[in-house]
């Protein structure tokens, strides 16, 4: 077994991954806020997480993957200010927050299916775990980590000594920044809402009773409550985009470890941004918001082209989106499919996975998911001095990680059973130098509507 090295934001270095529990790896990935379509930047993060999961599976681990759906409590402003994004979406579309949530959850599931992203084992909506979130806040209250102010119950970050462990941020500088802090009642600028009260005189579409008053949970508490509910107190890997490091994940760690007294997750992994127009972050709030539908499907481009494109930049490096990058990925994917089709025309499906190349793939992916190197290994394999049948078998095995649906070449171009049998018979006849039988079999194949060519590399058979 090759060791698997993953970059851990907590230690700021690559570490060998060792699961906590021998039965499964607990993987938690922060899911979408369902007030709008996911943009292809969001989807880059889910693609990185999918590769992580597939690499774990390829290494033989059993993975228990939980993804939340944020359908309440994520506010438009930073640090618990502004309106609930769900209510903004509802107003924008003249529908209820619940309808918006259901609609964009389905849209998201469709997007990830189109990208061949494996579904989590457990999907969980924030609004389905309100009681778990309230229990967790009560526990924090009992332990003295909370305080109440006019608009909600807050976590006192000064009581959690290692608050900056993940982000490494300079908290004194943040104190300095407190001048621009918009909520003067908070004790520390980094304190965050665990429970927010519904505004006075206003009935929110999504609100619940709680020991502190009617309201809704803060955004961060849902991920702690859900990961603990489904995976336990001390877990393996938690991921998201880099924008989650300073606030969302930092707050998740503070509240979870304060509540349980245990380390929350061993590994924290973060995907870099998708940028556009020369380094500008793609954001839902910005004009540069591109969806899978508008950028790929409506242009007649397979979403798998985007999947392929995402492999060409390492997940910890920013990726620049442009028409040229899509074109390059489109050519790259087509080239790969053509190479395999070509091989399939000449070779039966009885190859074996070549261990030497499997090792090479593992070296690349187990080095912190180095997909650019993995793609080079794919090409090296297809050009290697091994049989065509083995090349196909090896590439299809690699596709458990790539998820490019390379097996479609078999579905599209496979020779019908009857033809395949005739081709095999003819190959045998030629090996035995039975030229008459070989010619007869060629005519038989051609009568059935297939072309037979004898080339330097061997017999090629394809539909006329
Ligand atoms: P949201 O739906 O806003 O909660 O974001 C969903 C995921 O997308 C989170 O893990 C974010 O960190 C990530 N994300 C947001 N913007 C980008 C971007 N431009 N590139 C890559 N990931 C992003
Ligand atoms: Zn989260």
Coordinates of C-alpha atoms and ligand atoms in Angstrom, one line a residue:
X1 CA 0.0 0.0 0.0
X2 CA 1.3 3.4 -0.9
X3 CA 0.9 6.0 1.8
X4 CA -1.6 8.7 1.1
X5 CA -0.4 12.3 1.7
X6 CA -2.9 15.1 2.0
X7 CA -2.2 18.8 2.7
X8 CA -3.7 19.7 6.1
X9 CA -4.6 23.3 6.5
X10 CA -4.3 22.8 10.3
X11 CA -0.6 21.9 10.2
X12 CA 0.2 23.7 6.9
X13 CA 1.9 20.7 5.5
X14 CA 1.3 17.4 3.8
X15 CA 0.6 14.7 6.3
X16 CA 0.2 11.0 5.9
X17 CA -3.5 10.2 6.1
X18 CA -4.5 7.6 8.7
X19 CA -8.1 7.1 9.4
X20 CA -9.4 7.2 13.0
X21 CA -11.8 4.4 12.7
X22 CA -10.9 1.2 10.9
X23 CA -14.5 0.8 9.5
X24 CA -14.8 4.0 7.6
X25 CA -13.3 7.4 6.9
X26 CA -15.7 10.2 8.1
X27 CA -15.8 12.8 5.4
X28 CA -17.7 16.0 5.8
X29 CA -18.0 18.6 3.0
X30 CA -19.7 21.9 3.5
X31 CA -22.6 22.0 1.0
X32 CA -24.3 24.7 -1.0
X33 CA -26.4 27.6 0.3
X34 CA -29.5 27.0 -1.8
X35 CA -30.7 30.4 -2.6
X36 CA -29.4 30.4 -6.2
X37 CA -27.7 28.1 -8.7
X38 CA -24.2 27.0 -7.8
X39 CA -21.7 28.7 -10.1
X40 CA -18.9 26.9 -11.7
X41 CA -16.6 28.2 -9.0
X42 CA -18.6 26.5 -6.3
X43 CA -18.6 23.4 -8.5
X44 CA -14.8 23.5 -8.7
X45 CA -14.8 22.9 -4.9
X46 CA -17.2 20.0 -5.2
X47 CA -15.0 18.5 -8.0
X48 CA -12.0 18.7 -5.7
X49 CA -13.9 17.0 -2.9
X50 CA -15.1 14.4 -5.3
X51 CA -11.5 13.6 -6.3
X52 CA -10.6 13.4 -2.7
X53 CA -13.4 10.9 -2.1
X54 CA -12.5 8.8 -5.1
X55 CA -8.9 8.8 -4.2
X56 CA -9.8 7.5 -0.7
X57 CA -12.0 4.8 -2.3
X58 CA -9.2 3.9 -4.8
X59 CA -6.9 3.4 -1.9
X60 CA -9.4 0.9 -0.5
X61 CA -10.9 3.0 2.3
X62 CA -14.6 2.8 3.0
X63 CA -15.9 6.4 3.0
X64 CA -18.9 7.8 4.9
X65 CA -19.6 11.1 3.3
X66 CA -22.0 13.7 4.7
X67 CA -22.9 16.9 2.9
X68 CA -25.2 19.6 4.4
X69 CA -27.6 21.7 2.5
X70 CA -27.6 25.2 4.0
X71 CA -31.3 26.3 3.8
X72 CA -31.3 28.8 6.6
X73 CA -29.1 31.2 8.5
X74 CA -26.4 32.1 6.0
X75 CA -26.5 35.9 6.0
X76 CA -25.6 38.2 3.2
X77 CA -23.1 40.2 5.2
X78 CA -20.0 39.0 7.0
X79 CA -19.9 38.2 10.6
X80 CA -23.6 37.7 11.2
X81 CA -24.9 40.9 9.7
X82 CA -27.3 41.4 6.8
X83 CA -30.3 39.4 5.6
X84 CA -30.7 35.7 5.4
X85 CA -29.7 34.7 1.9
X86 CA -32.8 32.4 1.7
X87 CA -35.1 35.3 2.2
X88 CA -33.2 37.4 -0.3
X89 CA -33.7 34.6 -2.9
X90 CA -37.3 34.3 -2.0
X91 CA -38.0 38.0 -2.5
X92 CA -36.0 38.0 -5.8
X93 CA -38.2 35.3 -7.2
X94 CA -41.5 35.9 -5.6
X95 CA -41.6 32.5 -4.0
X96 CA -41.3 31.2 -0.4
X97 CA -37.9 30.5 1.2
X98 CA -39.0 26.9 1.4
X99 CA -39.8 26.7 -2.3
X100 CA -36.5 28.4 -3.2
X101 CA -34.6 25.9 -1.0
X102 CA -36.3 22.9 -2.6
X103 CA -35.8 24.2 -6.1
X104 CA -32.1 25.0 -5.8
X105 CA -31.4 21.8 -3.9
X106 CA -32.7 19.9 -6.8
X107 CA -30.8 22.1 -9.3
X108 CA -27.6 21.5 -7.3
X109 CA -28.1 17.7 -7.3
X110 CA -28.6 17.8 -11.0
X111 CA -25.4 19.8 -11.5
X112 CA -23.2 17.4 -9.5
X113 CA -24.7 14.4 -11.3
X114 CA -23.8 16.0 -14.6
X115 CA -20.3 16.4 -13.4
X116 CA -20.1 12.7 -12.4
X117 CA -19.6 13.8 -8.7
X118 CA -20.5 10.8 -6.5
X119 CA -23.4 11.6 -4.2
X120 CA -22.8 11.8 -0.5
X121 CA -24.0 8.9 1.6
X122 CA -26.0 11.3 3.7
X123 CA -27.5 14.6 2.6
X124 CA -28.8 16.7 5.4
X125 CA -30.7 20.0 5.5
X126 CA -29.9 22.6 8.2
X127 CA -33.7 22.9 8.8
X128 CA -33.9 19.2 9.6
X129 CA -31.5 19.4 12.5
X130 CA -32.7 22.5 14.4
X131 CA -33.2 20.5 17.6
X132 CA -29.6 19.1 17.4
X133 CA -28.3 22.6 16.9
X134 CA -30.3 23.9 19.9
X135 CA -28.9 21.1 22.0
X136 CA -25.4 22.0 21.0
X137 CA -25.9 25.6 21.8
X138 CA -27.3 24.6 25.2
X139 CA -24.2 22.6 25.9
X140 CA -22.0 25.6 25.1
X141 CA -24.2 27.7 27.3
X142 CA -23.8 25.3 30.2
X143 CA -20.1 25.4 29.7
X144 CA -20.0 29.2 29.8
X145 CA -19.0 29.9 26.3
X146 CA -22.1 32.0 25.3
X147 CA -23.6 35.4 26.0
X148 CA -26.8 37.0 24.8
X149 CA -27.2 40.5 23.2
X150 CA -30.0 42.3 21.5
X151 CA -30.1 40.2 18.3
X152 CA -29.0 36.8 19.5
X153 CA -26.9 34.4 21.4
X154 CA -23.2 34.6 20.6
X155 CA -20.1 32.5 21.1
X156 CA -17.4 34.3 23.1
X157 CA -14.3 33.5 21.1
X158 CA -12.0 35.0 23.8
X159 CA -12.8 31.9 25.9
X160 CA -11.5 29.5 23.3
X161 CA -7.8 29.9 23.6
X162 CA -6.9 28.4 20.2
X163 CA -9.3 30.3 18.2
X164 CA -6.8 31.2 15.5
X165 CA -5.3 27.7 15.2
X166 CA -6.7 27.0 11.7
X167 CA -6.6 30.4 10.2
X168 CA -3.3 31.6 11.7
X169 CA -4.8 35.1 11.7
X170 CA -3.5 37.9 13.8
X171 CA -6.3 38.5 16.3
X172 CA -4.9 41.8 17.5
X173 CA -5.2 43.1 13.9
X174 CA -8.8 41.9 14.0
X175 CA -9.3 43.8 17.2
X176 CA -7.9 46.9 15.4
X177 CA -10.5 46.3 12.7
X178 CA -13.2 46.4 15.3
X179 CA -13.6 50.0 14.5
X180 CA -15.5 49.0 11.4
X181 CA -17.4 46.3 13.3
X182 CA -21.1 46.9 12.8
X183 CA -22.4 45.2 15.9
X184 CA -21.2 47.2 18.9
X185 CA -22.8 44.9 21.4
X186 CA -20.4 42.0 20.6
X187 CA -17.6 41.5 23.1
X188 CA -15.0 40.6 20.4
X189 CA -15.1 41.2 16.7
X190 CA -14.6 37.5 16.1
X191 CA -17.6 36.4 18.2
X192 CA -20.3 34.8 16.2
X193 CA -24.0 34.1 16.4
X194 CA -25.2 30.7 17.5
X195 CA -28.8 31.7 17.5
X196 CA -30.4 34.8 16.0
X197 CA -33.7 36.2 17.1
X198 CA -36.3 37.0 14.5
X199 CA -36.4 40.8 14.1
X200 CA -39.1 42.4 16.3
X201 CA -42.5 42.7 14.7
X202 CA -41.4 40.6 11.7
X203 CA -42.5 37.1 11.1
X204 CA -39.7 35.3 9.2
X205 CA -40.6 32.5 6.8
X206 CA -38.2 30.2 8.6
X207 CA -38.2 30.5 12.4
X208 CA -38.3 28.2 15.4
X209 CA -39.0 28.3 19.1
X210 CA -35.9 28.0 21.3
X211 CA -34.9 28.4 25.0
X212 CA -33.7 31.9 24.1
X213 CA -36.6 33.1 22.0
X214 CA -38.1 32.6 18.5
X215 CA -35.4 32.8 15.8
X216 CA -33.1 30.7 13.7
X217 CA -29.6 29.2 14.0
X218 CA -26.4 30.9 13.0
X219 CA -24.8 29.5 9.9
X220 CA -21.8 27.8 11.5
X221 CA -23.6 25.7 14.1
X222 CA -25.4 23.5 11.5
X223 CA -22.1 21.9 10.3
X224 CA -21.0 21.1 13.8
X225 CA -24.4 19.6 14.7
X226 CA -24.7 17.6 11.5
X227 CA -21.2 16.2 11.4
X228 CA -21.5 15.1 15.0
X229 CA -24.9 13.6 14.4
X230 CA -23.8 11.4 11.5
X231 CA -20.1 10.9 12.1
X232 CA -19.4 11.3 15.8
X233 CA -17.3 13.7 17.9
X234 CA -13.9 13.2 16.4
X235 CA -13.7 12.9 12.7
X236 CA -11.4 12.4 9.8
X237 CA -11.6 15.0 7.0
X238 CA -13.6 18.2 6.6
X239 CA -13.4 20.3 3.4
X240 CA -14.6 23.4 1.7
X241 CA -13.3 26.3 -0.3
X242 CA -10.4 28.5 1.0
X243 CA -12.9 31.3 1.9
X244 CA -14.2 29.0 4.7
X245 CA -10.9 29.0 6.6
X246 CA -11.0 32.3 8.5
X247 CA -14.6 32.3 9.6
X248 CA -16.8 29.3 9.0
X249 CA -14.4 26.5 9.7
X250 CA -12.6 28.5 12.4
X251 CA -15.9 28.9 14.2
X252 CA -16.9 25.3 13.6
X253 CA -13.8 24.2 15.4
X254 CA -14.2 26.6 18.3
X255 CA -17.8 25.7 19.0
X256 CA -17.3 21.9 18.5
X257 CA -14.2 21.6 20.6
X258 CA -15.6 23.8 23.3
X259 CA -18.6 21.6 23.5
X260 CA -17.0 18.2 23.4
X261 CA -13.5 18.9 24.8
X262 CA -12.2 16.7 21.9
X263 CA -10.3 17.5 18.7
X264 CA -13.0 18.0 16.1
X265 CA -11.5 16.9 12.7
X266 CA -8.0 15.6 12.1
X267 CA -7.7 17.0 8.6
X268 CA -9.0 20.2 7.1
X269 CA -8.6 20.6 3.4
X270 CA -9.4 23.6 1.2
X271 CA -9.8 24.1 -2.5
X272 CA -8.5 27.3 -4.1
X273 CA -10.8 29.6 -6.1
X274 CA -12.0 29.6 -9.6
X275 CA -11.1 33.0 -11.0
X276 CA -12.2 34.8 -14.1
X277 CA -11.1 37.9 -16.0
X278 CA -7.6 37.8 -14.8
X279 CA -7.7 36.7 -11.1
X280 CA -11.2 37.9 -10.0
X281 CA -12.9 35.4 -7.8
X282 CA -16.2 34.0 -9.2
X283 CA -18.9 34.9 -6.7
X284 CA -22.7 34.5 -6.5
X285 CA -22.9 38.2 -5.7
X286 CA -20.8 39.3 -8.6
X287 CA -21.7 39.8 -12.3
X288 CA -19.2 37.1 -13.3
X289 CA -21.5 34.4 -12.1
X290 CA -21.4 31.5 -14.6
X291 CA -23.5 28.3 -14.2
X292 CA -23.0 24.8 -15.6
X293 CA -26.1 25.3 -17.6
X294 CA -25.3 28.6 -19.3
X295 CA -21.6 27.9 -19.9
X296 CA -21.6 24.3 -20.9
X297 CA -25.0 22.7 -21.5
X298 CA -26.5 25.6 -23.5
X299 CA -23.3 25.7 -25.6
X300 CA -23.6 22.0 -26.4
X301 CA -20.5 21.3 -24.4
X302 CA -20.4 18.2 -22.1
X303 CA -20.1 19.1 -18.4
X304 CA -17.4 16.5 -18.3
X305 CA -15.2 19.0 -20.1
X306 CA -15.4 21.1 -17.0
X307 CA -14.5 18.1 -14.9
X308 CA -11.5 17.5 -17.2
X309 CA -10.5 21.2 -17.0
X310 CA -10.5 21.1 -13.2
X311 CA -7.8 18.3 -13.4
X312 CA -5.4 20.5 -15.2
X313 CA -4.8 22.8 -12.2
X314 CA -3.8 21.4 -8.8
X315 CA -6.7 22.0 -6.3
X316 CA -4.6 24.3 -4.1
X317 CA -3.8 26.6 -6.9
X318 CA -6.2 29.2 -8.2
X319 CA -7.7 28.2 -11.6
X320 CA -8.4 30.8 -14.2
X321 CA -11.6 30.3 -16.3
X322 CA -11.6 31.4 -19.9
X323 CA -13.0 30.4 -23.2
X324 CA -9.5 29.2 -24.2
X325 CA -9.3 27.0 -21.1
X326 CA -12.6 25.4 -22.0
X327 CA -11.4 24.8 -25.5
X328 CA -8.2 23.2 -24.4
X329 CA -10.1 21.0 -22.0
X330 CA -12.6 20.1 -24.7
X331 CA -9.8 19.1 -27.0
X332 CA -8.0 17.2 -24.3
X333 CA -11.1 15.1 -23.4
X334 CA -11.9 14.4 -27.0
X335 CA -8.4 13.4 -27.7
X336 CA -8.5 10.9 -24.7
X337 CA -11.8 9.5 -25.9
X338 CA -10.5 9.1 -29.4
X339 CA -7.4 7.4 -28.2
X340 CA -9.5 4.8 -26.3
X341 CA -12.0 4.4 -29.2
X342 CA -9.2 3.7 -31.6
X343 CA -7.7 1.1 -29.2
X344 CA -11.1 -0.5 -28.7
X345 CA -11.5 -0.9 -32.4
X346 CA -8.5 -3.1 -32.5
X347 CA -8.6 -4.9 -29.2
X348 CA -11.0 -7.1 -27.3
X349 CA -12.0 -6.3 -23.8
X350 CA -9.8 -8.8 -22.1
X351 CA -6.9 -6.7 -20.9
X352 CA -5.5 -6.5 -17.4
X353 CA -4.7 -3.5 -15.3
X354 CA -1.0 -3.0 -15.5
X355 CA 0.4 -2.8 -11.9
X356 CA 3.4 -0.6 -13.0
X357 CA 1.1 2.1 -14.3
X358 CA -1.4 1.7 -11.4
X359 CA 1.6 2.4 -9.1
X360 CA 2.4 5.5 -11.1
X361 CA -1.2 6.8 -10.8
X362 CA -1.1 6.1 -7.1
X363 CA 2.1 8.1 -6.7
X364 CA 0.5 11.1 -8.3
X365 CA -2.9 11.0 -6.6
X366 CA -1.5 10.0 -3.2
X367 CA 0.8 13.1 -3.4
X368 CA -2.0 15.4 -2.2
X369 CA -4.3 14.6 -5.2
X370 CA -1.9 15.7 -7.9
X371 CA -4.3 15.5 -10.8
X372 CA -2.1 17.3 -13.4
X373 CA 0.4 14.6 -12.8
X374 CA -2.3 11.9 -12.9
X375 CA -3.3 13.1 -16.3
X376 CA 0.3 12.8 -17.5
X377 CA 0.3 9.2 -16.2
X378 CA -2.8 8.5 -18.2
X379 CA -1.1 9.6 -21.4
X380 CA 2.1 7.8 -20.5
X381 CA 0.1 4.6 -20.1
X382 CA -1.7 5.0 -23.4
X383 CA 1.6 5.5 -25.2
X384 CA 3.5 2.7 -23.3
X385 CA 4.8 -0.5 -24.8
X386 CA 2.0 -2.7 -23.5
X387 CA -0.9 -4.3 -25.3
X388 CA -3.9 -2.2 -26.4
X389 CA -6.2 -4.4 -24.4
X390 CA -4.2 -3.7 -21.3
X391 CA -4.1 0.0 -22.0
X392 CA -7.9 0.1 -22.1
X393 CA -8.2 -2.0 -19.0
X394 CA -5.8 0.3 -17.1
X395 CA -7.4 3.5 -18.3
X396 CA -10.8 2.2 -17.3
X397 CA -9.4 1.4 -13.9
X398 CA -8.0 4.9 -13.6
X399 CA -11.4 6.2 -14.4
X400 CA -12.6 5.2 -10.9
X401 CA -10.6 8.2 -9.9
X402 CA -11.1 10.4 -13.0
X403 CA -14.8 9.9 -13.3
X404 CA -14.7 10.9 -17.0
X405 CA -17.1 8.0 -17.9
X406 CA -14.5 6.5 -20.2
X407 CA -16.5 3.3 -20.3
X408 CA -18.9 5.2 -22.7
X409 CA -16.5 4.3 -25.5
X410 CA -17.6 0.7 -25.0
X411 CA -21.3 1.6 -24.9
X412 CA -21.0 3.7 -28.0
X413 CA -18.6 1.9 -30.1
X414 CA -18.6 -1.7 -28.8
X415 CA -18.8 -4.2 -31.5
X416 CA -22.0 -6.3 -31.3
X417 CA -21.4 -9.7 -29.6
X418 CA -21.8 -11.5 -33.0
X419 CA -19.2 -9.3 -34.7
X420 CA -16.8 -9.5 -31.8
X421 CA -16.9 -13.3 -32.0
X422 CA -16.2 -13.2 -35.8
X423 CA -13.3 -10.8 -35.2
X424 CA -11.8 -13.0 -32.6
X425 CA -12.1 -16.0 -34.9
X426 CA -10.5 -14.1 -37.7
X427 CA -7.6 -13.0 -35.4
X428 CA -7.1 -16.6 -34.5
X429 CA -7.3 -17.7 -38.1
X430 CA -4.6 -15.2 -39.1
X431 CA -2.4 -16.2 -36.2
X432 CA -2.6 -19.7 -37.5
X433 CA -2.0 -18.5 -41.1
X434 CA -5.3 -19.9 -42.3
X435 CA -5.7 -17.2 -45.0
X436 CA -8.8 -18.7 -46.6
X437 CA -10.7 -18.8 -43.3
X438 CA -9.5 -15.3 -42.6
X439 CA -10.8 -14.0 -46.0
X440 CA -14.1 -15.7 -45.5
X441 CA -14.5 -14.2 -42.0
X442 CA -13.6 -10.8 -43.4
X443 CA -16.4 -11.1 -46.0
X444 CA -18.8 -12.2 -43.4
X445 CA -18.1 -9.3 -41.1
X446 CA -18.4 -6.8 -44.0
X447 CA -21.7 -8.3 -45.1
X448 CA -23.0 -7.4 -41.6
X449 CA -22.1 -3.7 -42.2
X450 CA -18.6 -3.4 -40.7
X451 CA -15.3 -2.4 -42.3
X452 CA -12.3 -4.6 -41.8
X453 CA -8.8 -3.1 -42.2
X454 CA -5.5 -5.0 -41.8
X455 CA -3.0 -2.5 -40.6
X456 CA 0.6 -2.5 -39.2
X457 CA -0.9 -2.4 -35.7
X458 CA -3.3 -5.2 -36.4
X459 CA -6.9 -5.6 -37.5
X460 CA -9.2 -2.7 -37.2
X461 CA -13.0 -3.2 -37.3
X462 CA -15.6 -0.4 -37.3
X463 CA -19.1 0.3 -38.4
X464 CA -19.2 1.2 -42.1
Ligands
LIG1 P1 -21.8 28.5 -0.9 O1 -22.9 27.9 -1.6 O2 -21.7 30.0 -1.1 O3 -22.0 28.2 0.6 O4 -20.4 27.9 -1.4 C1 -20.3 26.6 -1.7 C2 -18.8 26.2 -1.8 O5 -18.2 26.9 -2.9 C3 -18.0 26.5 -0.5 O6 -17.1 25.5 -0.2 C4 -17.2 27.7 -1.0 O7 -15.9 27.8 -0.3 C5 -16.9 27.4 -2.4 N1 -16.7 28.6 -3.3 C6 -17.2 29.8 -3.3 N2 -16.7 30.6 -4.3 C7 -15.8 29.8 -5.0 C8 -14.9 30.1 -6.1 N3 -14.9 31.2 -6.8 N4 -14.1 29.0 -6.5 C9 -14.1 27.9 -5.8 N5 -14.9 27.6 -4.8 C10 -15.7 28.6 -4.3
LIG2 ZN1 -20.0 24.2 6.8

